Amino acid sequence: MKTGTRRPFDDLQVGSIELFCLAAELSSFSAAAVAASVTPAAVSRSVSRLEERLGVRLFVRTTRQIRLTEEGQLYFEQCRDALSTLIDAERRVSGLHGKPAGTLRISLPTPYAHYRVLPILPEFRTRYPDVAVETHISNRNVDFADDAYDLSVRGKAPDDSNLIARTLEDAELVIVASPDYLHRAGTPRTIDELHAHECIQFDLPSNGRRLPWTLRQDGADIDVPTSGNYGCAEDVLGGVTLARAGAGLFQTYRFVVAEDLRSGALVEVLTGYGGVTRPFVMLYPHARHMSSRVRAFVDFLMEKLQR
């Protein structure tokens, strides 16, 4: 490199970028100051230096909060990726790339969280003790950019070219009821008999519509509308609890009620119309330089669940 060539960034500017990213992630100058062990005034000065250098406002400031401008959001996304690349580069060179560290934020739907992922998280942390795991359990879709999640699991892949989708499993659906309910109401033998039964309803979080039951008839999957006086929203496990209590029939994933079926707490019905499956898909953003903790967790889930 030529002597006297101007460096595009000096140490002060790199430090300002780091503080800016902290403030953007935490939506607070004060919180960023605590995380970086500096004063809020130092964070504010760093952001002001960047704004002066770039000639744009990065934050809209009020007395109670800060939020990124459109230019600030774009700058934040690019800087965050650049800092992640630098961190991964240091790990590669120093031989620490194989030792993931930091906080992993994942979003999971209720049944898959409780019956698939949460039970194996201790094993993941035994392998990677320097990784902290934060789980968001909800049946609603998340926005990776707005909510800052590293990875999510959902029932289907969205139409988003910025996300990688990998199927973890095709989970079988079953219709179940308690022995007490079947003793009182009888056992349905055909699809047409469902109209005479109490069918526990579940409302889709995405649009509030009642989820039809899906059955297989003559080799084809068909959606069957059902009705009942019990409804659940948000948490599909509520329907399983109602079924155990004798409220009626409910369609859910076999892995959720496997133990109940073994113990006899629930009984599977309409087995001749079974065999329907729904996928569970792992989603994460495209990235040329995926962080080592995300890569480790992706590989771990594929190893444990894609069977």
PDB file of C-alpha atoms in Angstrom:
ATOM      1  CA  MET A   1       0.000   0.000   0.000  1.00  0.00           C
ATOM      2  CA  LYS A   2       1.265   3.469  -0.882  1.00  0.00           C
ATOM      3  CA  THR A   3       2.671   5.503   1.998  1.00  0.00           C
ATOM      4  CA  GLY A   4       0.312   8.322   2.844  1.00  0.00           C
ATOM      5  CA  THR A   5      -2.778   6.657   1.317  1.00  0.00           C
ATOM      6  CA  ARG A   6      -5.831   7.853   3.252  1.00  0.00           C
ATOM      7  CA  ARG A   7      -7.571   5.183   5.297  1.00  0.00           C
ATOM      8  CA  PRO A   8     -11.319   5.107   4.591  1.00  0.00           C
ATOM      9  CA  PHE A   9     -12.014   4.479   8.296  1.00  0.00           C
ATOM     10  CA  ASP A  10     -10.075   5.287  11.430  1.00  0.00           C
ATOM     11  CA  ASP A  11     -10.399   3.618  14.820  1.00  0.00           C
ATOM     12  CA  LEU A  12     -12.766   6.326  16.064  1.00  0.00           C
ATOM     13  CA  GLN A  13     -15.155   5.782  13.155  1.00  0.00           C
ATOM     14  CA  VAL A  14     -15.178   1.998  13.626  1.00  0.00           C
ATOM     15  CA  GLY A  15     -15.973   2.540  17.312  1.00  0.00           C
ATOM     16  CA  SER A  16     -18.774   4.931  16.353  1.00  0.00           C
ATOM     17  CA  ILE A  17     -20.250   2.310  14.022  1.00  0.00           C
ATOM     18  CA  GLU A  18     -20.213  -0.270  16.817  1.00  0.00           C
ATOM     19  CA  LEU A  19     -22.004   2.123  19.182  1.00  0.00           C
ATOM     20  CA  PHE A  20     -24.499   3.042  16.468  1.00  0.00           C
ATOM     21  CA  CYS A  21     -25.337  -0.653  15.925  1.00  0.00           C
ATOM     22  CA  LEU A  22     -25.757  -1.188  19.652  1.00  0.00           C
ATOM     23  CA  ALA A  23     -28.133   1.778  19.902  1.00  0.00           C
ATOM     24  CA  ALA A  24     -30.104   0.523  16.891  1.00  0.00           C
ATOM     25  CA  GLU A  25     -30.380  -3.016  18.288  1.00  0.00           C
ATOM     26  CA  LEU A  26     -31.438  -1.820  21.757  1.00  0.00           C
ATOM     27  CA  SER A  27     -33.498   1.208  20.569  1.00  0.00           C
ATOM     28  CA  SER A  28     -31.871   3.291  23.281  1.00  0.00           C
ATOM     29  CA  PHE A  29     -28.725   5.399  23.687  1.00  0.00           C
ATOM     30  CA  SER A  30     -28.790   4.700  27.434  1.00  0.00           C
ATOM     31  CA  ALA A  31     -29.015   0.927  27.008  1.00  0.00           C
ATOM     32  CA  ALA A  32     -26.238   1.021  24.413  1.00  0.00           C
ATOM     33  CA  ALA A  33     -24.094   3.032  26.812  1.00  0.00           C
ATOM     34  CA  VAL A  34     -24.580   0.450  29.566  1.00  0.00           C
ATOM     35  CA  ALA A  35     -23.782  -2.434  27.190  1.00  0.00           C
ATOM     36  CA  ALA A  36     -20.601  -0.695  25.962  1.00  0.00           C
ATOM     37  CA  SER A  37     -19.563   0.675  29.387  1.00  0.00           C
ATOM     38  CA  VAL A  38     -19.573   4.292  28.156  1.00  0.00           C
ATOM     39  CA  THR A  39     -21.771   7.303  28.846  1.00  0.00           C
ATOM     40  CA  PRO A  40     -24.991   8.062  26.931  1.00  0.00           C
ATOM     41  CA  ALA A  41     -23.347  11.304  25.824  1.00  0.00           C
ATOM     42  CA  ALA A  42     -20.536   9.298  24.217  1.00  0.00           C
ATOM     43  CA  VAL A  43     -23.070   7.245  22.259  1.00  0.00           C
ATOM     44  CA  SER A  44     -24.871  10.411  21.155  1.00  0.00           C
ATOM     45  CA  ARG A  45     -21.609  12.031  20.019  1.00  0.00           C
ATOM     46  CA  SER A  46     -20.648   8.907  18.063  1.00  0.00           C
ATOM     47  CA  VAL A  47     -23.973   8.861  16.240  1.00  0.00           C
ATOM     48  CA  SER A  48     -23.709  12.589  15.522  1.00  0.00           C
ATOM     49  CA  ARG A  49     -20.244  12.070  14.017  1.00  0.00           C
ATOM     50  CA  LEU A  50     -21.619   9.385  11.710  1.00  0.00           C
ATOM     51  CA  GLU A  51     -24.570  11.566  10.677  1.00  0.00           C
ATOM     52  CA  GLU A  52     -22.226  14.451   9.899  1.00  0.00           C
ATOM     53  CA  ARG A  53     -19.930  12.183   7.886  1.00  0.00           C
ATOM     54  CA  LEU A  54     -22.806  10.633   5.930  1.00  0.00           C
ATOM     55  CA  GLY A  55     -24.874  13.782   5.566  1.00  0.00           C
ATOM     56  CA  VAL A  56     -28.106  12.037   6.678  1.00  0.00           C
ATOM     57  CA  ARG A  57     -30.087  11.539   9.877  1.00  0.00           C
ATOM     58  CA  LEU A  58     -29.782   8.018  11.227  1.00  0.00           C
ATOM     59  CA  PHE A  59     -32.255   8.314  14.106  1.00  0.00           C
ATOM     60  CA  VAL A  60     -35.459  10.170  14.834  1.00  0.00           C
ATOM     61  CA  ARG A  61     -35.068  11.284  18.445  1.00  0.00           C
ATOM     62  CA  THR A  62     -37.852  12.113  20.885  1.00  0.00           C
ATOM     63  CA  THR A  63     -37.751  12.700  24.633  1.00  0.00           C
ATOM     64  CA  ARG A  64     -38.791   9.098  25.280  1.00  0.00           C
ATOM     65  CA  GLN A  65     -37.378   6.988  22.463  1.00  0.00           C
ATOM     66  CA  ILE A  66     -35.300   6.748  19.315  1.00  0.00           C
ATOM     67  CA  ARG A  67     -36.085   4.996  16.059  1.00  0.00           C
ATOM     68  CA  LEU A  68     -34.123   4.479  12.882  1.00  0.00           C
ATOM     69  CA  THR A  69     -34.847   6.577   9.820  1.00  0.00           C
ATOM     70  CA  GLU A  70     -35.147   4.805   6.473  1.00  0.00           C
ATOM     71  CA  GLU A  71     -31.495   5.685   5.756  1.00  0.00           C
ATOM     72  CA  GLY A  72     -30.558   4.606   9.277  1.00  0.00           C
ATOM     73  CA  GLN A  73     -32.225   1.207   8.842  1.00  0.00           C
ATOM     74  CA  LEU A  74     -30.319   0.610   5.594  1.00  0.00           C
ATOM     75  CA  TYR A  75     -27.033   1.699   7.172  1.00  0.00           C
ATOM     76  CA  PHE A  76     -27.671  -0.461  10.240  1.00  0.00           C
ATOM     77  CA  GLU A  77     -28.330  -3.603   8.190  1.00  0.00           C
ATOM     78  CA  GLN A  78     -25.138  -3.113   6.183  1.00  0.00           C
ATOM     79  CA  CYS A  79     -23.022  -2.275   9.246  1.00  0.00           C
ATOM     80  CA  ARG A  80     -24.405  -5.195  11.233  1.00  0.00           C
ATOM     81  CA  ASP A  81     -23.474  -7.603   8.435  1.00  0.00           C
ATOM     82  CA  ALA A  82     -20.036  -6.011   8.104  1.00  0.00           C
ATOM     83  CA  LEU A  83     -19.311  -6.298  11.839  1.00  0.00           C
ATOM     84  CA  SER A  84     -20.528  -9.915  11.810  1.00  0.00           C
ATOM     85  CA  THR A  85     -18.154 -10.626   8.933  1.00  0.00           C
ATOM     86  CA  LEU A  86     -15.235  -9.100  10.860  1.00  0.00           C
ATOM     87  CA  ILE A  87     -16.042 -11.174  13.933  1.00  0.00           C
ATOM     88  CA  ASP A  88     -16.238 -14.378  11.895  1.00  0.00           C
ATOM     89  CA  ALA A  89     -12.985 -13.497  10.131  1.00  0.00           C
ATOM     90  CA  GLU A  90     -11.210 -13.142  13.485  1.00  0.00           C
ATOM     91  CA  ARG A  91     -12.628 -16.454  14.651  1.00  0.00           C
ATOM     92  CA  ARG A  92     -11.463 -18.205  11.507  1.00  0.00           C
ATOM     93  CA  VAL A  93      -7.948 -16.816  11.715  1.00  0.00           C
ATOM     94  CA  SER A  94      -7.596 -17.354  15.454  1.00  0.00           C
ATOM     95  CA  GLY A  95      -8.976 -20.888  15.318  1.00  0.00           C
ATOM     96  CA  LEU A  96     -12.073 -19.993  17.323  1.00  0.00           C
ATOM     97  CA  HIS A  97     -14.547 -20.401  14.491  1.00  0.00           C
ATOM     98  CA  GLY A  98     -15.371 -23.885  15.717  1.00  0.00           C
ATOM     99  CA  LYS A  99     -16.374 -22.484  19.123  1.00  0.00           C
ATOM    100  CA  PRO A 100     -19.698 -20.668  18.666  1.00  0.00           C
ATOM    101  CA  ALA A 101     -20.528 -17.957  21.194  1.00  0.00           C
ATOM    102  CA  GLY A 102     -23.046 -15.182  21.807  1.00  0.00           C
ATOM    103  CA  THR A 103     -26.835 -15.069  22.021  1.00  0.00           C
ATOM    104  CA  LEU A 104     -29.052 -17.064  19.648  1.00  0.00           C
ATOM    105  CA  ARG A 105     -32.630 -15.777  19.244  1.00  0.00           C
ATOM    106  CA  ILE A 106     -35.137 -18.267  17.846  1.00  0.00           C
ATOM    107  CA  SER A 107     -38.913 -18.134  17.289  1.00  0.00           C
ATOM    108  CA  LEU A 108     -40.941 -21.340  17.563  1.00  0.00           C
ATOM    109  CA  PRO A 109     -44.600 -22.360  17.237  1.00  0.00           C
ATOM    110  CA  THR A 110     -46.148 -23.721  20.427  1.00  0.00           C
ATOM    111  CA  PRO A 111     -46.365 -27.469  19.676  1.00  0.00           C
ATOM    112  CA  TYR A 112     -42.950 -27.667  18.025  1.00  0.00           C
ATOM    113  CA  ALA A 113     -41.359 -25.722  20.856  1.00  0.00           C
ATOM    114  CA  HIS A 114     -42.725 -27.896  23.664  1.00  0.00           C
ATOM    115  CA  TYR A 115     -42.484 -31.302  21.997  1.00  0.00           C
ATOM    116  CA  ARG A 116     -39.483 -30.996  19.708  1.00  0.00           C
ATOM    117  CA  VAL A 117     -37.040 -28.121  20.292  1.00  0.00           C
ATOM    118  CA  LEU A 118     -37.141 -27.165  23.992  1.00  0.00           C
ATOM    119  CA  PRO A 119     -36.437 -30.746  25.174  1.00  0.00           C
ATOM    120  CA  ILE A 120     -33.182 -30.856  23.175  1.00  0.00           C
ATOM    121  CA  LEU A 121     -31.884 -27.349  23.954  1.00  0.00           C
ATOM    122  CA  PRO A 122     -29.914 -28.562  27.020  1.00  0.00           C
ATOM    123  CA  GLU A 123     -28.031 -30.973  24.741  1.00  0.00           C
ATOM    124  CA  PHE A 124     -27.246 -28.111  22.351  1.00  0.00           C
ATOM    125  CA  ARG A 125     -25.873 -25.977  25.201  1.00  0.00           C
ATOM    126  CA  THR A 126     -23.839 -28.914  26.487  1.00  0.00           C
ATOM    127  CA  ARG A 127     -22.141 -28.991  23.096  1.00  0.00           C
ATOM    128  CA  TYR A 128     -21.852 -25.193  22.858  1.00  0.00           C
ATOM    129  CA  PRO A 129     -21.747 -23.771  26.407  1.00  0.00           C
ATOM    130  CA  ASP A 130     -20.751 -20.285  25.198  1.00  0.00           C
ATOM    131  CA  VAL A 131     -24.055 -19.865  23.320  1.00  0.00           C
ATOM    132  CA  ALA A 132     -27.009 -18.391  25.215  1.00  0.00           C
ATOM    133  CA  VAL A 133     -30.445 -19.225  23.768  1.00  0.00           C
ATOM    134  CA  GLU A 134     -33.510 -16.957  23.847  1.00  0.00           C
ATOM    135  CA  THR A 135     -36.767 -18.558  22.667  1.00  0.00           C
ATOM    136  CA  HIS A 136     -39.884 -16.754  21.460  1.00  0.00           C
ATOM    137  CA  ILE A 137     -42.847 -19.157  21.535  1.00  0.00           C
ATOM    138  CA  SER A 138     -45.792 -18.074  19.412  1.00  0.00           C
ATOM    139  CA  ASN A 139     -47.860 -19.319  16.495  1.00  0.00           C
ATOM    140  CA  ARG A 140     -47.585 -15.945  14.752  1.00  0.00           C
ATOM    141  CA  ASN A 141     -45.084 -15.309  11.970  1.00  0.00           C
ATOM    142  CA  VAL A 142     -42.151 -13.053  12.820  1.00  0.00           C
ATOM    143  CA  ASP A 143     -40.309 -10.420  10.832  1.00  0.00           C
ATOM    144  CA  PHE A 144     -36.586 -11.134  10.906  1.00  0.00           C
ATOM    145  CA  ALA A 145     -35.623  -7.518  10.195  1.00  0.00           C
ATOM    146  CA  ASP A 146     -37.967  -5.941  12.754  1.00  0.00           C
ATOM    147  CA  ASP A 147     -37.706  -8.582  15.479  1.00  0.00           C
ATOM    148  CA  ALA A 148     -34.000  -9.453  15.081  1.00  0.00           C
ATOM    149  CA  TYR A 149     -34.438 -13.238  15.222  1.00  0.00           C
ATOM    150  CA  ASP A 150     -31.651 -15.495  13.994  1.00  0.00           C
ATOM    151  CA  LEU A 151     -33.917 -18.402  13.096  1.00  0.00           C
ATOM    152  CA  SER A 152     -37.537 -19.539  13.252  1.00  0.00           C
ATOM    153  CA  VAL A 153     -39.582 -22.696  12.740  1.00  0.00           C
ATOM    154  CA  ARG A 154     -42.964 -22.415  11.044  1.00  0.00           C
ATOM    155  CA  GLY A 155     -45.621 -24.596   9.453  1.00  0.00           C
ATOM    156  CA  LYS A 156     -44.830 -23.404   5.933  1.00  0.00           C
ATOM    157  CA  ALA A 157     -42.225 -21.378   4.081  1.00  0.00           C
ATOM    158  CA  PRO A 158     -43.258 -17.777   3.307  1.00  0.00           C
ATOM    159  CA  ASP A 159     -42.845 -16.213  -0.121  1.00  0.00           C
ATOM    160  CA  ASP A 160     -39.644 -14.423   0.883  1.00  0.00           C
ATOM    161  CA  SER A 161     -36.566 -14.826  -1.283  1.00  0.00           C
ATOM    162  CA  ASN A 162     -34.404 -13.460   1.546  1.00  0.00           C
ATOM    163  CA  LEU A 163     -35.047 -16.540   3.673  1.00  0.00           C
ATOM    164  CA  ILE A 164     -33.613 -20.038   3.438  1.00  0.00           C
ATOM    165  CA  ALA A 165     -36.230 -22.729   4.149  1.00  0.00           C
ATOM    166  CA  ARG A 166     -35.304 -26.273   5.179  1.00  0.00           C
ATOM    167  CA  THR A 167     -37.939 -28.880   6.047  1.00  0.00           C
ATOM    168  CA  LEU A 168     -37.351 -30.509   9.424  1.00  0.00           C
ATOM    169  CA  GLU A 169     -40.133 -33.067   9.195  1.00  0.00           C
ATOM    170  CA  ASP A 170     -43.576 -33.859   7.792  1.00  0.00           C
ATOM    171  CA  ALA A 171     -45.659 -34.297  10.924  1.00  0.00           C
ATOM    172  CA  GLU A 172     -48.653 -36.664  10.854  1.00  0.00           C
ATOM    173  CA  LEU A 173     -52.093 -35.407  11.895  1.00  0.00           C
ATOM    174  CA  VAL A 174     -54.504 -37.474  14.017  1.00  0.00           C
ATOM    175  CA  ILE A 175     -58.016 -36.995  15.399  1.00  0.00           C
ATOM    176  CA  VAL A 176     -58.324 -37.842  19.080  1.00  0.00           C
ATOM    177  CA  ALA A 177     -60.827 -37.823  21.924  1.00  0.00           C
ATOM    178  CA  SER A 178     -60.954 -39.024  25.517  1.00  0.00           C
ATOM    179  CA  PRO A 179     -62.490 -42.421  26.365  1.00  0.00           C
ATOM    180  CA  ASP A 180     -65.089 -40.566  28.469  1.00  0.00           C
ATOM    181  CA  TYR A 181     -66.245 -38.450  25.513  1.00  0.00           C
ATOM    182  CA  LEU A 182     -66.437 -41.463  23.195  1.00  0.00           C
ATOM    183  CA  HIS A 183     -68.430 -43.367  25.814  1.00  0.00           C
ATOM    184  CA  ARG A 184     -70.947 -40.495  26.009  1.00  0.00           C
ATOM    185  CA  ALA A 185     -71.119 -39.461  22.329  1.00  0.00           C
ATOM    186  CA  GLY A 186     -70.108 -42.596  20.455  1.00  0.00           C
ATOM    187  CA  THR A 187     -67.159 -43.145  18.103  1.00  0.00           C
ATOM    188  CA  PRO A 188     -67.393 -41.634  14.595  1.00  0.00           C
ATOM    189  CA  ARG A 189     -66.751 -44.135  11.814  1.00  0.00           C
ATOM    190  CA  THR A 190     -67.057 -41.898   8.740  1.00  0.00           C
ATOM    191  CA  ILE A 191     -66.396 -38.262   7.815  1.00  0.00           C
ATOM    192  CA  ASP A 192     -70.145 -37.637   7.530  1.00  0.00           C
ATOM    193  CA  GLU A 193     -70.607 -38.557  11.186  1.00  0.00           C
ATOM    194  CA  LEU A 194     -68.402 -35.648  12.335  1.00  0.00           C
ATOM    195  CA  HIS A 195     -71.341 -33.215  12.052  1.00  0.00           C
ATOM    196  CA  ALA A 196     -73.006 -34.985  14.999  1.00  0.00           C
ATOM    197  CA  HIS A 197     -69.958 -34.533  17.235  1.00  0.00           C
ATOM    198  CA  GLU A 198     -68.426 -31.765  19.307  1.00  0.00           C
ATOM    199  CA  CYS A 199     -65.349 -30.800  17.265  1.00  0.00           C
ATOM    200  CA  ILE A 200     -62.950 -28.496  19.105  1.00  0.00           C
ATOM    201  CA  GLN A 201     -62.066 -25.518  16.906  1.00  0.00           C
ATOM    202  CA  PHE A 202     -58.747 -23.718  16.438  1.00  0.00           C
ATOM    203  CA  ASP A 203     -58.468 -20.208  14.962  1.00  0.00           C
ATOM    204  CA  LEU A 204     -55.476 -19.455  12.727  1.00  0.00           C
ATOM    205  CA  PRO A 205     -53.336 -16.685  14.281  1.00  0.00           C
ATOM    206  CA  SER A 206     -52.579 -15.221  10.844  1.00  0.00           C
ATOM    207  CA  ASN A 207     -56.177 -14.413   9.902  1.00  0.00           C
ATOM    208  CA  GLY A 208     -58.495 -15.572  12.707  1.00  0.00           C
ATOM    209  CA  ARG A 209     -60.221 -18.115  10.464  1.00  0.00           C
ATOM    210  CA  ARG A 210     -61.268 -21.518  11.735  1.00  0.00           C
ATOM    211  CA  LEU A 211     -58.786 -24.185  10.679  1.00  0.00           C
ATOM    212  CA  PRO A 212     -60.511 -26.976   8.723  1.00  0.00           C
ATOM    213  CA  TRP A 213     -59.570 -30.552   9.482  1.00  0.00           C
ATOM    214  CA  THR A 214     -57.662 -32.364   6.762  1.00  0.00           C
ATOM    215  CA  LEU A 215     -58.397 -36.038   6.091  1.00  0.00           C
ATOM    216  CA  ARG A 216     -57.377 -38.501   3.392  1.00  0.00           C
ATOM    217  CA  GLN A 217     -60.139 -40.077   1.339  1.00  0.00           C
ATOM    218  CA  ASP A 218     -59.576 -42.293  -1.717  1.00  0.00           C
ATOM    219  CA  GLY A 219     -55.901 -41.299  -1.759  1.00  0.00           C
ATOM    220  CA  ALA A 220     -56.570 -37.540  -1.798  1.00  0.00           C
ATOM    221  CA  ASP A 221     -56.287 -35.014   1.032  1.00  0.00           C
ATOM    222  CA  ILE A 222     -59.531 -33.110   1.593  1.00  0.00           C
ATOM    223  CA  ASP A 223     -60.387 -30.209   3.913  1.00  0.00           C
ATOM    224  CA  VAL A 224     -63.400 -30.947   6.084  1.00  0.00           C
ATOM    225  CA  PRO A 225     -65.247 -28.098   7.823  1.00  0.00           C
ATOM    226  CA  THR A 226     -66.281 -28.974  11.363  1.00  0.00           C
ATOM    227  CA  SER A 227     -68.268 -27.254  14.087  1.00  0.00           C
ATOM    228  CA  GLY A 228     -68.288 -27.175  17.849  1.00  0.00           C
ATOM    229  CA  ASN A 229     -68.895 -25.066  20.920  1.00  0.00           C
ATOM    230  CA  TYR A 230     -65.282 -24.989  22.074  1.00  0.00           C
ATOM    231  CA  GLY A 231     -62.797 -22.672  20.342  1.00  0.00           C
ATOM    232  CA  CYS A 232     -59.113 -21.956  20.890  1.00  0.00           C
ATOM    233  CA  ALA A 233     -56.984 -19.159  19.504  1.00  0.00           C
ATOM    234  CA  GLU A 234     -53.206 -18.634  19.529  1.00  0.00           C
ATOM    235  CA  ASP A 235     -52.257 -21.811  21.452  1.00  0.00           C
ATOM    236  CA  VAL A 236     -53.122 -25.074  19.689  1.00  0.00           C
ATOM    237  CA  LEU A 237     -52.229 -27.015  22.838  1.00  0.00           C
ATOM    238  CA  GLY A 238     -55.409 -25.651  24.410  1.00  0.00           C
ATOM    239  CA  GLY A 239     -57.377 -27.938  22.108  1.00  0.00           C
ATOM    240  CA  VAL A 240     -55.405 -30.948  23.325  1.00  0.00           C
ATOM    241  CA  THR A 241     -56.135 -30.045  26.952  1.00  0.00           C
ATOM    242  CA  LEU A 242     -59.842 -29.755  26.147  1.00  0.00           C
ATOM    243  CA  ALA A 243     -59.814 -33.136  24.412  1.00  0.00           C
ATOM    244  CA  ARG A 244     -58.166 -34.765  27.449  1.00  0.00           C
ATOM    245  CA  ALA A 245     -60.895 -33.243  29.623  1.00  0.00           C
ATOM    246  CA  GLY A 246     -63.606 -34.853  27.516  1.00  0.00           C
ATOM    247  CA  ALA A 247     -64.763 -31.757  25.633  1.00  0.00           C
ATOM    248  CA  GLY A 248     -64.829 -33.403  22.208  1.00  0.00           C
ATOM    249  CA  LEU A 249     -62.790 -34.442  19.190  1.00  0.00           C
ATOM    250  CA  PHE A 250     -59.648 -32.568  18.155  1.00  0.00           C
ATOM    251  CA  GLN A 251     -57.188 -32.826  15.261  1.00  0.00           C
ATOM    252  CA  THR A 252     -53.561 -32.306  16.170  1.00  0.00           C
ATOM    253  CA  TYR A 253     -50.066 -33.657  15.498  1.00  0.00           C
ATOM    254  CA  ARG A 254     -49.351 -37.240  16.469  1.00  0.00           C
ATOM    255  CA  PHE A 255     -46.112 -36.258  18.231  1.00  0.00           C
ATOM    256  CA  VAL A 256     -48.101 -33.968  20.572  1.00  0.00           C
ATOM    257  CA  VAL A 257     -50.439 -36.751  21.784  1.00  0.00           C
ATOM    258  CA  ALA A 258     -48.141 -39.762  21.413  1.00  0.00           C
ATOM    259  CA  GLU A 259     -47.836 -40.278  25.178  1.00  0.00           C
ATOM    260  CA  ASP A 260     -51.591 -39.787  25.696  1.00  0.00           C
ATOM    261  CA  LEU A 261     -52.295 -42.440  23.057  1.00  0.00           C
ATOM    262  CA  ARG A 262     -49.843 -44.846  24.706  1.00  0.00           C
ATOM    263  CA  SER A 263     -51.351 -44.306  28.169  1.00  0.00           C
ATOM    264  CA  GLY A 264     -54.959 -44.433  26.977  1.00  0.00           C
ATOM    265  CA  ALA A 265     -55.746 -40.858  28.077  1.00  0.00           C
ATOM    266  CA  LEU A 266     -56.729 -40.207  24.450  1.00  0.00           C
ATOM    267  CA  VAL A 267     -57.970 -42.499  21.685  1.00  0.00           C
ATOM    268  CA  GLU A 268     -57.357 -42.054  17.956  1.00  0.00           C
ATOM    269  CA  VAL A 269     -60.470 -42.140  15.758  1.00  0.00           C
ATOM    270  CA  LEU A 270     -61.166 -42.176  12.011  1.00  0.00           C
ATOM    271  CA  THR A 271     -57.903 -44.031  11.413  1.00  0.00           C
ATOM    272  CA  GLY A 272     -59.111 -45.075   7.979  1.00  0.00           C
ATOM    273  CA  TYR A 273     -58.917 -41.432   6.905  1.00  0.00           C
ATOM    274  CA  GLY A 274     -55.446 -40.837   8.381  1.00  0.00           C
ATOM    275  CA  GLY A 275     -52.032 -40.368   6.822  1.00  0.00           C
ATOM    276  CA  VAL A 276     -52.220 -36.598   6.299  1.00  0.00           C
ATOM    277  CA  THR A 277     -49.058 -34.675   7.158  1.00  0.00           C
ATOM    278  CA  ARG A 278     -48.048 -31.024   7.494  1.00  0.00           C
ATOM    279  CA  PRO A 279     -44.454 -29.784   7.257  1.00  0.00           C
ATOM    280  CA  PHE A 280     -42.403 -27.927   9.845  1.00  0.00           C
ATOM    281  CA  VAL A 281     -39.860 -25.653   8.168  1.00  0.00           C
ATOM    282  CA  MET A 282     -36.733 -24.017   9.576  1.00  0.00           C
ATOM    283  CA  LEU A 283     -36.240 -20.450   8.297  1.00  0.00           C
ATOM    284  CA  TYR A 284     -33.231 -18.169   8.488  1.00  0.00           C
ATOM    285  CA  PRO A 285     -31.967 -15.209   6.450  1.00  0.00           C
ATOM    286  CA  HIS A 286     -29.587 -15.565   3.540  1.00  0.00           C
ATOM    287  CA  ALA A 287     -26.100 -14.510   4.630  1.00  0.00           C
ATOM    288  CA  ARG A 288     -22.760 -14.850   2.953  1.00  0.00           C
ATOM    289  CA  HIS A 289     -21.187 -15.135   6.386  1.00  0.00           C
ATOM    290  CA  MET A 290     -23.556 -16.944   8.735  1.00  0.00           C
ATOM    291  CA  SER A 291     -22.524 -16.600  12.363  1.00  0.00           C
ATOM    292  CA  SER A 292     -20.992 -19.721  13.853  1.00  0.00           C
ATOM    293  CA  ARG A 293     -23.722 -20.018  16.503  1.00  0.00           C
ATOM    294  CA  VAL A 294     -26.498 -19.992  13.868  1.00  0.00           C
ATOM    295  CA  ARG A 295     -24.613 -22.469  11.717  1.00  0.00           C
ATOM    296  CA  ALA A 296     -24.134 -24.750  14.738  1.00  0.00           C
ATOM    297  CA  PHE A 297     -27.827 -24.604  15.645  1.00  0.00           C
ATOM    298  CA  VAL A 298     -28.984 -25.237  12.068  1.00  0.00           C
ATOM    299  CA  ASP A 299     -26.757 -28.307  11.851  1.00  0.00           C
ATOM    300  CA  PHE A 300     -27.909 -29.468  15.298  1.00  0.00           C
ATOM    301  CA  LEU A 301     -31.620 -29.260  14.432  1.00  0.00           C
ATOM    302  CA  MET A 302     -31.107 -31.026  11.132  1.00  0.00           C
ATOM    303  CA  GLU A 303     -29.208 -33.791  12.905  1.00  0.00           C
ATOM    304  CA  LYS A 304     -31.752 -34.264  15.681  1.00  0.00           C
ATOM    305  CA  LEU A 305     -35.064 -33.686  13.915  1.00  0.00           C
ATOM    306  CA  GLN A 306     -34.719 -34.512  10.223  1.00  0.00           C
ATOM    307  CA  ARG A 307     -35.273 -38.231  10.517  1.00  0.00           C
TER     308      ARG A 307
END
